[in-house]
Amino acid sequence: MKGTTMASVGSNTPRDDVSLVMVLMDTNPFFWAGQSPPLTFTLFLQHVLAFFNSILLLHQMNQLVVICTGMNSCELIYDSSNTEYKKNKGIKGPQENVIPSTIIVQQLEDFMTRDQALCKDNNAAMNSHSLLSGSLSMALCYIQRILRGGPSHPQPRILCLQGSPDGPQQYVAVMNAIFSAQRSMVPIDSCIVGNQHSPFLQQASHITGGIYLKPQQPEGLFQFLAMVYATDLHSRRFLQLPRPTGVDFRASCFCHKKTIDMGYVCSVCLSIFCGPSKKCSTCESTFNQKPLSSEKKK
Ligand SMILES: [Zn+2]
Ligand SMILES: [Zn+2]
């Protein structure tokens, strides 16, 4: 029998209220170890898992992908369109009865063990910054695959749940990811769960037209997530969503990866340096020494 509802679900027309939500979750143990009761990692997970379920419940065709941002690595741990988890993880029972939360928690544990083992095995730095540039790139690659898969794809967006401070050494990679997202018209939403603002994500949300918010009451995280970030791109046009209060546009120098207020810019490739030099280390252009004083840039 041809039911009208089923026909509209199976049809190939793109739907602007169907979302592909890529969630980048900060799992840096240095950050989470320092968090006290209003929002410990366990409580954070409770809020976030409820939010994940809400996204999947809001529309039957919504797709959720979770990427973990660790200290030295990042990994795609959950994809709601993938039905292979049960097989791989030996979870018993029919496929429909497997709750996403069970899989996510299990995959998360495995990932965090691997990420921390990287420090011991490869003598990688114990990093208090998370690999945001890596997970942003991973999310964008996934989105590109969906966008090129045909006309009937869901509307992609990225949500960064970030706690640890920005890693200035990732400045160039993060900015490249932001411009790539802007070009593909993918908004980057940011929810800051740490104590300090993230200039990287302020710029990311500002440039890509996403929402940047640092919830004032971390104990109500789920409500912030559900009220602000669960809204699909179509509905956002009709809602009063939080507006940015200010964006920190400061850049990091390419030579020492430090955040600077004033610097020198290569007139050829626009690389930023904290001090004058005779040659650009990025594009190898040689500079005339005389006009250095006038090259200072805000
Ligand atoms: Zn420098
Ligand atoms: Zn240059």
PDB file of C-alpha atoms and ligand atoms in Angstrom:
ATOM      1  CA  MET A   1       0.000   0.000   0.000  1.00  0.00           C
ATOM      2  CA  LYS A   2       1.273   3.456  -0.848  1.00  0.00           C
ATOM      3  CA  GLY A   3       0.923   5.632   2.252  1.00  0.00           C
ATOM      4  CA  THR A   4       1.420   9.357   1.633  1.00  0.00           C
ATOM      5  CA  THR A   5       3.704   9.780   4.653  1.00  0.00           C
ATOM      6  CA  MET A   6       5.967   6.958   3.612  1.00  0.00           C
ATOM      7  CA  ALA A   7       6.116   8.319   0.069  1.00  0.00           C
ATOM      8  CA  SER A   8       7.335  11.722   1.283  1.00  0.00           C
ATOM      9  CA  VAL A   9       9.972  10.101   3.489  1.00  0.00           C
ATOM     10  CA  GLY A  10      11.322   7.975   0.677  1.00  0.00           C
ATOM     11  CA  SER A  11      11.223  10.664  -2.008  1.00  0.00           C
ATOM     12  CA  ASN A  12      14.403  12.214  -3.358  1.00  0.00           C
ATOM     13  CA  THR A  13      13.594  15.890  -2.787  1.00  0.00           C
ATOM     14  CA  PRO A  14      16.008  17.674  -0.445  1.00  0.00           C
ATOM     15  CA  ARG A  15      14.439  18.639   2.858  1.00  0.00           C
ATOM     16  CA  ASP A  16      15.673  21.780   4.553  1.00  0.00           C
ATOM     17  CA  ASP A  17      14.502  20.675   7.998  1.00  0.00           C
ATOM     18  CA  VAL A  18      16.456  17.413   7.953  1.00  0.00           C
ATOM     19  CA  SER A  19      19.795  17.832   9.691  1.00  0.00           C
ATOM     20  CA  LEU A  20      23.164  16.173   9.651  1.00  0.00           C
ATOM     21  CA  VAL A  21      24.643  17.225  13.004  1.00  0.00           C
ATOM     22  CA  MET A  22      28.378  16.681  13.394  1.00  0.00           C
ATOM     23  CA  VAL A  23      29.189  16.991  17.108  1.00  0.00           C
ATOM     24  CA  LEU A  24      32.835  17.551  18.039  1.00  0.00           C
ATOM     25  CA  MET A  25      33.188  16.605  21.678  1.00  0.00           C
ATOM     26  CA  ASP A  26      36.191  17.766  23.706  1.00  0.00           C
ATOM     27  CA  THR A  27      37.524  14.814  25.706  1.00  0.00           C
ATOM     28  CA  ASN A  28      40.792  16.340  26.933  1.00  0.00           C
ATOM     29  CA  PRO A  29      41.487  14.732  30.337  1.00  0.00           C
ATOM     30  CA  PHE A  30      43.511  17.780  31.489  1.00  0.00           C
ATOM     31  CA  PHE A  31      40.472  19.976  31.109  1.00  0.00           C
ATOM     32  CA  TRP A  32      37.921  17.552  32.534  1.00  0.00           C
ATOM     33  CA  ALA A  33      40.081  16.595  35.535  1.00  0.00           C
ATOM     34  CA  GLY A  34      39.974  20.224  36.659  1.00  0.00           C
ATOM     35  CA  GLN A  35      36.181  20.582  36.462  1.00  0.00           C
ATOM     36  CA  SER A  36      34.110  20.687  39.668  1.00  0.00           C
ATOM     37  CA  PRO A  37      30.475  19.570  40.319  1.00  0.00           C
ATOM     38  CA  PRO A  38      28.239  21.880  38.316  1.00  0.00           C
ATOM     39  CA  LEU A  39      29.741  20.195  35.253  1.00  0.00           C
ATOM     40  CA  THR A  40      32.026  17.176  35.650  1.00  0.00           C
ATOM     41  CA  PHE A  41      32.617  14.873  32.703  1.00  0.00           C
ATOM     42  CA  THR A  42      29.969  12.407  33.926  1.00  0.00           C
ATOM     43  CA  LEU A  43      27.343  15.148  34.278  1.00  0.00           C
ATOM     44  CA  PHE A  44      28.385  16.614  30.920  1.00  0.00           C
ATOM     45  CA  LEU A  45      27.827  13.214  29.305  1.00  0.00           C
ATOM     46  CA  GLN A  46      24.361  12.931  30.854  1.00  0.00           C
ATOM     47  CA  HIS A  47      23.352  16.273  29.307  1.00  0.00           C
ATOM     48  CA  VAL A  48      24.973  15.510  25.969  1.00  0.00           C
ATOM     49  CA  LEU A  49      23.569  11.997  25.560  1.00  0.00           C
ATOM     50  CA  ALA A  50      20.048  13.305  26.224  1.00  0.00           C
ATOM     51  CA  PHE A  51      20.696  15.969  23.585  1.00  0.00           C
ATOM     52  CA  PHE A  52      21.901  13.362  21.070  1.00  0.00           C
ATOM     53  CA  ASN A  53      18.684  11.413  21.568  1.00  0.00           C
ATOM     54  CA  SER A  54      16.666  14.635  21.114  1.00  0.00           C
ATOM     55  CA  ILE A  55      18.273  15.286  17.731  1.00  0.00           C
ATOM     56  CA  LEU A  56      17.435  11.791  16.539  1.00  0.00           C
ATOM     57  CA  LEU A  57      13.879  12.124  17.865  1.00  0.00           C
ATOM     58  CA  LEU A  58      13.230  15.548  16.299  1.00  0.00           C
ATOM     59  CA  HIS A  59      13.112  14.107  12.804  1.00  0.00           C
ATOM     60  CA  GLN A  60      13.204  10.485  11.737  1.00  0.00           C
ATOM     61  CA  MET A  61      15.675  11.314   8.977  1.00  0.00           C
ATOM     62  CA  ASN A  62      18.063  13.339  11.147  1.00  0.00           C
ATOM     63  CA  GLN A  63      21.607  12.030  11.191  1.00  0.00           C
ATOM     64  CA  LEU A  64      24.038  12.357  14.091  1.00  0.00           C
ATOM     65  CA  VAL A  65      27.788  11.919  13.893  1.00  0.00           C
ATOM     66  CA  VAL A  66      29.996  12.216  16.987  1.00  0.00           C
ATOM     67  CA  ILE A  67      33.709  12.979  16.716  1.00  0.00           C
ATOM     68  CA  CYS A  68      35.944  12.977  19.799  1.00  0.00           C
ATOM     69  CA  THR A  69      38.578  15.702  20.060  1.00  0.00           C
ATOM     70  CA  GLY A  70      41.407  14.312  22.165  1.00  0.00           C
ATOM     71  CA  MET A  71      44.850  15.510  23.206  1.00  0.00           C
ATOM     72  CA  ASN A  72      46.800  14.003  20.328  1.00  0.00           C
ATOM     73  CA  SER A  73      44.200  12.418  18.124  1.00  0.00           C
ATOM     74  CA  CYS A  74      40.595  12.633  17.064  1.00  0.00           C
ATOM     75  CA  GLU A  75      38.217   9.936  15.972  1.00  0.00           C
ATOM     76  CA  LEU A  76      34.729   9.440  14.608  1.00  0.00           C
ATOM     77  CA  ILE A  77      33.099   7.337  17.334  1.00  0.00           C
ATOM     78  CA  TYR A  78      29.443   7.291  16.321  1.00  0.00           C
ATOM     79  CA  ASP A  79      27.406   7.628  13.144  1.00  0.00           C
ATOM     80  CA  SER A  80      23.655   7.096  13.436  1.00  0.00           C
ATOM     81  CA  SER A  81      23.506   5.929   9.798  1.00  0.00           C
ATOM     82  CA  ASN A  82      25.933   3.085  10.533  1.00  0.00           C
ATOM     83  CA  THR A  83      24.354  -0.205  11.573  1.00  0.00           C
ATOM     84  CA  GLU A  84      27.584  -2.128  12.111  1.00  0.00           C
ATOM     85  CA  TYR A  85      28.182  -1.222  15.784  1.00  0.00           C
ATOM     86  CA  LYS A  86      26.248  -4.114  17.238  1.00  0.00           C
ATOM     87  CA  LYS A  87      28.202  -6.627  15.216  1.00  0.00           C
ATOM     88  CA  ASN A  88      31.601  -5.155  16.080  1.00  0.00           C
ATOM     89  CA  LYS A  89      30.949  -4.650  19.761  1.00  0.00           C
ATOM     90  CA  GLY A  90      29.185  -7.923  20.410  1.00  0.00           C
ATOM     91  CA  ILE A  91      26.072  -6.177  21.748  1.00  0.00           C
ATOM     92  CA  LYS A  92      23.224  -8.672  22.009  1.00  0.00           C
ATOM     93  CA  GLY A  93      19.578  -8.163  21.078  1.00  0.00           C
ATOM     94  CA  PRO A  94      17.860  -6.953  17.908  1.00  0.00           C
ATOM     95  CA  GLN A  95      19.450  -3.995  16.103  1.00  0.00           C
ATOM     96  CA  GLU A  96      16.488  -1.658  16.793  1.00  0.00           C
ATOM     97  CA  ASN A  97      16.883  -2.135  20.542  1.00  0.00           C
ATOM     98  CA  VAL A  98      20.468  -0.891  20.698  1.00  0.00           C
ATOM     99  CA  ILE A  99      20.377   2.527  22.330  1.00  0.00           C
ATOM    100  CA  PRO A 100      22.832   5.042  20.802  1.00  0.00           C
ATOM    101  CA  SER A 101      23.988   6.070  24.311  1.00  0.00           C
ATOM    102  CA  THR A 102      25.302   2.557  25.020  1.00  0.00           C
ATOM    103  CA  ILE A 103      27.394   2.569  21.875  1.00  0.00           C
ATOM    104  CA  ILE A 104      28.614   6.146  22.348  1.00  0.00           C
ATOM    105  CA  VAL A 105      29.776   5.571  25.941  1.00  0.00           C
ATOM    106  CA  GLN A 106      31.550   2.368  24.978  1.00  0.00           C
ATOM    107  CA  GLN A 107      33.263   3.906  21.945  1.00  0.00           C
ATOM    108  CA  LEU A 108      34.175   6.983  23.999  1.00  0.00           C
ATOM    109  CA  GLU A 109      35.933   4.890  26.638  1.00  0.00           C
ATOM    110  CA  ASP A 110      37.901   3.023  23.968  1.00  0.00           C
ATOM    111  CA  PHE A 111      38.892   6.265  22.275  1.00  0.00           C
ATOM    112  CA  MET A 112      40.083   7.943  25.487  1.00  0.00           C
ATOM    113  CA  THR A 113      42.236   4.940  26.360  1.00  0.00           C
ATOM    114  CA  ARG A 114      43.819   4.989  22.897  1.00  0.00           C
ATOM    115  CA  ASP A 115      44.333   8.760  22.974  1.00  0.00           C
ATOM    116  CA  GLN A 116      46.130   8.598  26.320  1.00  0.00           C
ATOM    117  CA  ALA A 117      48.162   5.586  25.232  1.00  0.00           C
ATOM    118  CA  LEU A 118      49.513   7.699  22.345  1.00  0.00           C
ATOM    119  CA  CYS A 119      51.315   9.860  24.929  1.00  0.00           C
ATOM    120  CA  LYS A 120      53.121   6.870  26.411  1.00  0.00           C
ATOM    121  CA  ASP A 121      53.884   4.994  23.186  1.00  0.00           C
ATOM    122  CA  ASN A 122      55.037   7.793  20.939  1.00  0.00           C
ATOM    123  CA  ASN A 123      56.256  10.211  23.610  1.00  0.00           C
ATOM    124  CA  ALA A 124      53.707  12.649  22.237  1.00  0.00           C
ATOM    125  CA  ALA A 125      53.270  15.761  24.337  1.00  0.00           C
ATOM    126  CA  MET A 126      50.779  15.657  27.190  1.00  0.00           C
ATOM    127  CA  ASN A 127      48.684  18.370  25.632  1.00  0.00           C
ATOM    128  CA  SER A 128      46.342  20.659  27.528  1.00  0.00           C
ATOM    129  CA  HIS A 129      44.982  21.855  24.154  1.00  0.00           C
ATOM    130  CA  SER A 130      42.646  19.581  22.228  1.00  0.00           C
ATOM    131  CA  LEU A 131      43.159  18.727  18.571  1.00  0.00           C
ATOM    132  CA  LEU A 132      40.312  20.941  17.347  1.00  0.00           C
ATOM    133  CA  SER A 133      41.851  21.461  13.892  1.00  0.00           C
ATOM    134  CA  GLY A 134      41.934  17.700  13.359  1.00  0.00           C
ATOM    135  CA  SER A 135      38.330  17.058  14.292  1.00  0.00           C
ATOM    136  CA  LEU A 136      37.118  20.092  12.295  1.00  0.00           C
ATOM    137  CA  SER A 137      38.906  18.738   9.208  1.00  0.00           C
ATOM    138  CA  MET A 138      37.483  15.272   9.803  1.00  0.00           C
ATOM    139  CA  ALA A 139      33.951  16.689  10.090  1.00  0.00           C
ATOM    140  CA  LEU A 140      34.389  18.731   6.889  1.00  0.00           C
ATOM    141  CA  CYS A 141      35.652  15.700   4.965  1.00  0.00           C
ATOM    142  CA  TYR A 142      32.617  13.716   6.084  1.00  0.00           C
ATOM    143  CA  ILE A 143      30.304  16.576   5.073  1.00  0.00           C
ATOM    144  CA  GLN A 144      31.961  16.834   1.637  1.00  0.00           C
ATOM    145  CA  ARG A 145      31.240  13.166   1.068  1.00  0.00           C
ATOM    146  CA  ILE A 146      27.565  13.695   1.983  1.00  0.00           C
ATOM    147  CA  LEU A 147      27.261  16.830  -0.196  1.00  0.00           C
ATOM    148  CA  ARG A 148      28.719  15.019  -3.193  1.00  0.00           C
ATOM    149  CA  GLY A 149      26.562  11.949  -2.590  1.00  0.00           C
ATOM    150  CA  GLY A 150      23.544  13.337  -4.446  1.00  0.00           C
ATOM    151  CA  PRO A 151      20.879  16.019  -4.255  1.00  0.00           C
ATOM    152  CA  SER A 152      18.850  14.471  -1.423  1.00  0.00           C
ATOM    153  CA  HIS A 153      21.301  15.024   1.408  1.00  0.00           C
ATOM    154  CA  PRO A 154      20.434  16.385   4.878  1.00  0.00           C
ATOM    155  CA  GLN A 155      21.488  19.926   5.815  1.00  0.00           C
ATOM    156  CA  PRO A 156      24.901  19.630   7.485  1.00  0.00           C
ATOM    157  CA  ARG A 157      26.085  21.660  10.461  1.00  0.00           C
ATOM    158  CA  ILE A 158      28.914  21.326  12.969  1.00  0.00           C
ATOM    159  CA  LEU A 159      28.578  21.727  16.740  1.00  0.00           C
ATOM    160  CA  CYS A 160      31.749  22.105  18.819  1.00  0.00           C
ATOM    161  CA  LEU A 161      31.383  21.247  22.507  1.00  0.00           C
ATOM    162  CA  GLN A 162      34.668  22.764  23.604  1.00  0.00           C
ATOM    163  CA  GLY A 163      36.160  23.108  27.065  1.00  0.00           C
ATOM    164  CA  SER A 164      39.943  23.246  26.901  1.00  0.00           C
ATOM    165  CA  PRO A 165      41.716  26.432  25.786  1.00  0.00           C
ATOM    166  CA  ASP A 166      42.672  27.090  22.135  1.00  0.00           C
ATOM    167  CA  GLY A 167      46.027  25.752  20.971  1.00  0.00           C
ATOM    168  CA  PRO A 168      47.739  28.739  19.286  1.00  0.00           C
ATOM    169  CA  GLN A 169      49.916  26.326  17.256  1.00  0.00           C
ATOM    170  CA  GLN A 170      46.711  25.169  15.493  1.00  0.00           C
ATOM    171  CA  TYR A 171      45.793  28.694  14.371  1.00  0.00           C
ATOM    172  CA  VAL A 172      46.527  28.242  10.654  1.00  0.00           C
ATOM    173  CA  ALA A 173      44.882  24.818  10.436  1.00  0.00           C
ATOM    174  CA  VAL A 174      41.774  25.985  12.293  1.00  0.00           C
ATOM    175  CA  MET A 175      41.422  29.116  10.132  1.00  0.00           C
ATOM    176  CA  ASN A 176      41.756  26.997   6.980  1.00  0.00           C
ATOM    177  CA  ALA A 177      39.011  24.699   8.265  1.00  0.00           C
ATOM    178  CA  ILE A 178      36.799  27.707   9.051  1.00  0.00           C
ATOM    179  CA  PHE A 179      37.172  29.133   5.532  1.00  0.00           C
ATOM    180  CA  SER A 180      36.532  25.713   4.048  1.00  0.00           C
ATOM    181  CA  ALA A 181      33.299  25.458   6.080  1.00  0.00           C
ATOM    182  CA  GLN A 182      32.314  28.962   4.955  1.00  0.00           C
ATOM    183  CA  ARG A 183      32.863  27.990   1.326  1.00  0.00           C
ATOM    184  CA  SER A 184      30.669  24.896   1.708  1.00  0.00           C
ATOM    185  CA  MET A 185      28.077  27.005   3.591  1.00  0.00           C
ATOM    186  CA  VAL A 186      28.325  24.793   6.683  1.00  0.00           C
ATOM    187  CA  PRO A 187      27.635  26.714   9.910  1.00  0.00           C
ATOM    188  CA  ILE A 188      29.894  25.983  12.887  1.00  0.00           C
ATOM    189  CA  ASP A 189      27.997  26.260  16.189  1.00  0.00           C
ATOM    190  CA  SER A 190      30.047  26.512  19.362  1.00  0.00           C
ATOM    191  CA  CYS A 191      29.067  25.714  22.914  1.00  0.00           C
ATOM    192  CA  ILE A 192      31.818  26.567  25.403  1.00  0.00           C
ATOM    193  CA  VAL A 193      31.707  24.431  28.542  1.00  0.00           C
ATOM    194  CA  GLY A 194      35.017  25.677  29.971  1.00  0.00           C
ATOM    195  CA  ASN A 195      35.755  28.798  32.005  1.00  0.00           C
ATOM    196  CA  GLN A 196      37.332  30.857  29.242  1.00  0.00           C
ATOM    197  CA  HIS A 197      36.065  31.978  25.863  1.00  0.00           C
ATOM    198  CA  SER A 198      37.512  30.458  22.702  1.00  0.00           C
ATOM    199  CA  PRO A 199      38.646  33.117  20.182  1.00  0.00           C
ATOM    200  CA  PHE A 200      39.022  30.353  17.538  1.00  0.00           C
ATOM    201  CA  LEU A 201      35.398  29.299  17.849  1.00  0.00           C
ATOM    202  CA  GLN A 202      34.175  32.902  18.186  1.00  0.00           C
ATOM    203  CA  GLN A 203      35.698  33.512  14.766  1.00  0.00           C
ATOM    204  CA  ALA A 204      34.451  30.168  13.425  1.00  0.00           C
ATOM    205  CA  SER A 205      30.825  30.862  14.361  1.00  0.00           C
ATOM    206  CA  HIS A 206      31.058  34.504  13.276  1.00  0.00           C
ATOM    207  CA  ILE A 207      32.474  33.690   9.828  1.00  0.00           C
ATOM    208  CA  THR A 208      30.241  30.697   9.079  1.00  0.00           C
ATOM    209  CA  GLY A 209      27.004  32.157  10.506  1.00  0.00           C
ATOM    210  CA  GLY A 210      26.770  29.663  13.378  1.00  0.00           C
ATOM    211  CA  ILE A 211      25.812  30.288  16.988  1.00  0.00           C
ATOM    212  CA  TYR A 212      28.443  30.913  19.653  1.00  0.00           C
ATOM    213  CA  LEU A 213      27.365  30.568  23.268  1.00  0.00           C
ATOM    214  CA  LYS A 214      29.046  30.082  26.628  1.00  0.00           C
ATOM    215  CA  PRO A 215      26.174  28.985  28.912  1.00  0.00           C
ATOM    216  CA  GLN A 216      26.147  30.942  32.156  1.00  0.00           C
ATOM    217  CA  GLN A 217      24.570  28.064  34.118  1.00  0.00           C
ATOM    218  CA  PRO A 218      26.491  24.887  33.220  1.00  0.00           C
ATOM    219  CA  GLU A 219      24.093  22.813  35.355  1.00  0.00           C
ATOM    220  CA  GLY A 220      21.379  23.583  32.772  1.00  0.00           C
ATOM    221  CA  LEU A 221      23.515  22.534  29.811  1.00  0.00           C
ATOM    222  CA  PHE A 222      20.845  20.266  28.328  1.00  0.00           C
ATOM    223  CA  GLN A 223      18.363  23.135  28.127  1.00  0.00           C
ATOM    224  CA  PHE A 224      20.880  25.331  26.331  1.00  0.00           C
ATOM    225  CA  LEU A 225      21.677  22.500  23.928  1.00  0.00           C
ATOM    226  CA  ALA A 226      18.017  21.696  23.270  1.00  0.00           C
ATOM    227  CA  MET A 227      16.811  25.313  22.973  1.00  0.00           C
ATOM    228  CA  VAL A 228      19.661  26.698  20.888  1.00  0.00           C
ATOM    229  CA  TYR A 229      21.581  23.984  19.074  1.00  0.00           C
ATOM    230  CA  ALA A 230      18.850  21.478  18.283  1.00  0.00           C
ATOM    231  CA  THR A 231      17.095  23.945  15.955  1.00  0.00           C
ATOM    232  CA  ASP A 232      17.471  23.063  12.298  1.00  0.00           C
ATOM    233  CA  LEU A 233      18.732  25.644   9.821  1.00  0.00           C
ATOM    234  CA  HIS A 234      15.250  26.231   8.391  1.00  0.00           C
ATOM    235  CA  SER A 235      13.668  27.045  11.779  1.00  0.00           C
ATOM    236  CA  ARG A 236      16.515  29.349  12.785  1.00  0.00           C
ATOM    237  CA  ARG A 237      15.142  32.004  10.434  1.00  0.00           C
ATOM    238  CA  PHE A 238      12.080  32.382  12.659  1.00  0.00           C
ATOM    239  CA  LEU A 239      13.770  32.295  16.058  1.00  0.00           C
ATOM    240  CA  GLN A 240      15.523  34.821  18.277  1.00  0.00           C
ATOM    241  CA  LEU A 241      18.774  32.982  18.917  1.00  0.00           C
ATOM    242  CA  PRO A 242      21.702  34.265  21.012  1.00  0.00           C
ATOM    243  CA  ARG A 243      23.699  36.965  19.248  1.00  0.00           C
ATOM    244  CA  PRO A 244      27.477  37.256  19.599  1.00  0.00           C
ATOM    245  CA  THR A 245      28.518  39.822  22.219  1.00  0.00           C
ATOM    246  CA  GLY A 246      32.017  40.283  20.830  1.00  0.00           C
ATOM    247  CA  VAL A 247      34.559  38.421  18.774  1.00  0.00           C
ATOM    248  CA  ASP A 248      38.270  38.240  19.577  1.00  0.00           C
ATOM    249  CA  PHE A 249      39.831  38.646  16.133  1.00  0.00           C
ATOM    250  CA  ARG A 250      43.437  38.396  17.278  1.00  0.00           C
ATOM    251  CA  ALA A 251      45.684  36.166  15.176  1.00  0.00           C
ATOM    252  CA  SER A 252      48.618  33.928  16.108  1.00  0.00           C
ATOM    253  CA  CYS A 253      52.030  34.593  14.558  1.00  0.00           C
ATOM    254  CA  PHE A 254      53.195  31.874  12.155  1.00  0.00           C
ATOM    255  CA  CYS A 255      56.718  31.841  13.626  1.00  0.00           C
ATOM    256  CA  HIS A 256      56.101  31.158  17.345  1.00  0.00           C
ATOM    257  CA  LYS A 257      52.338  30.430  17.300  1.00  0.00           C
ATOM    258  CA  LYS A 258      51.715  33.120  19.911  1.00  0.00           C
ATOM    259  CA  THR A 259      48.565  35.239  20.020  1.00  0.00           C
ATOM    260  CA  ILE A 260      49.545  38.809  19.103  1.00  0.00           C
ATOM    261  CA  ASP A 261      47.865  42.236  19.138  1.00  0.00           C
ATOM    262  CA  MET A 262      50.258  43.831  16.617  1.00  0.00           C
ATOM    263  CA  GLY A 263      52.375  42.102  14.025  1.00  0.00           C
ATOM    264  CA  TYR A 264      54.003  42.108  10.599  1.00  0.00           C
ATOM    265  CA  VAL A 265      52.196  40.768   7.528  1.00  0.00           C
ATOM    266  CA  CYS A 266      53.849  39.382   4.391  1.00  0.00           C
ATOM    267  CA  SER A 267      52.543  41.464   1.507  1.00  0.00           C
ATOM    268  CA  VAL A 268      52.607  38.441  -0.825  1.00  0.00           C
ATOM    269  CA  CYS A 269      51.020  35.551   1.100  1.00  0.00           C
ATOM    270  CA  LEU A 270      49.518  37.418   4.099  1.00  0.00           C
ATOM    271  CA  SER A 271      51.414  35.312   6.667  1.00  0.00           C
ATOM    272  CA  ILE A 272      51.595  36.973  10.068  1.00  0.00           C
ATOM    273  CA  PHE A 273      54.819  37.380  12.057  1.00  0.00           C
ATOM    274  CA  CYS A 274      55.525  38.872  15.476  1.00  0.00           C
ATOM    275  CA  GLY A 275      58.815  40.479  14.417  1.00  0.00           C
ATOM    276  CA  PRO A 276      60.471  41.874  11.270  1.00  0.00           C
ATOM    277  CA  SER A 277      62.518  39.571   9.028  1.00  0.00           C
ATOM    278  CA  LYS A 278      64.293  39.766   5.676  1.00  0.00           C
ATOM    279  CA  LYS A 279      62.526  36.810   4.157  1.00  0.00           C
ATOM    280  CA  CYS A 280      59.024  35.352   4.543  1.00  0.00           C
ATOM    281  CA  SER A 281      59.335  31.837   5.948  1.00  0.00           C
ATOM    282  CA  THR A 282      56.086  30.752   4.240  1.00  0.00           C
ATOM    283  CA  CYS A 283      56.491  31.943   0.630  1.00  0.00           C
ATOM    284  CA  GLU A 284      60.211  32.878   0.704  1.00  0.00           C
ATOM    285  CA  SER A 285      59.605  36.398  -0.633  1.00  0.00           C
ATOM    286  CA  THR A 286      62.446  38.750   0.235  1.00  0.00           C
ATOM    287  CA  PHE A 287      61.531  42.109   1.728  1.00  0.00           C
ATOM    288  CA  ASN A 288      63.074  45.483   1.276  1.00  0.00           C
ATOM    289  CA  GLN A 289      64.228  46.553   4.748  1.00  0.00           C
ATOM    290  CA  LYS A 290      63.233  50.238   4.412  1.00  0.00           C
ATOM    291  CA  PRO A 291      59.444  50.282   4.678  1.00  0.00           C
ATOM    292  CA  LEU A 292      59.280  47.946   7.721  1.00  0.00           C
ATOM    293  CA  SER A 293      57.978  50.649  10.043  1.00  0.00           C
ATOM    294  CA  SER A 294      54.997  51.305   7.760  1.00  0.00           C
ATOM    295  CA  GLU A 295      54.161  47.598   7.435  1.00  0.00           C
ATOM    296  CA  LYS A 296      52.920  47.370  11.036  1.00  0.00           C
ATOM    297  CA  LYS A 297      49.439  46.039  11.104  1.00  0.00           C
ATOM    298  CA  LYS A 298      46.801  46.157  13.750  1.00  0.00           C
TER     299      LYS A 298
HETATM  300 ZN    ZN B   1      56.350  34.814  16.335  1.00  0.00          ZN
HETATM  301 ZN    ZN B   2      54.929  35.357   2.398  1.00  0.00          ZN
END
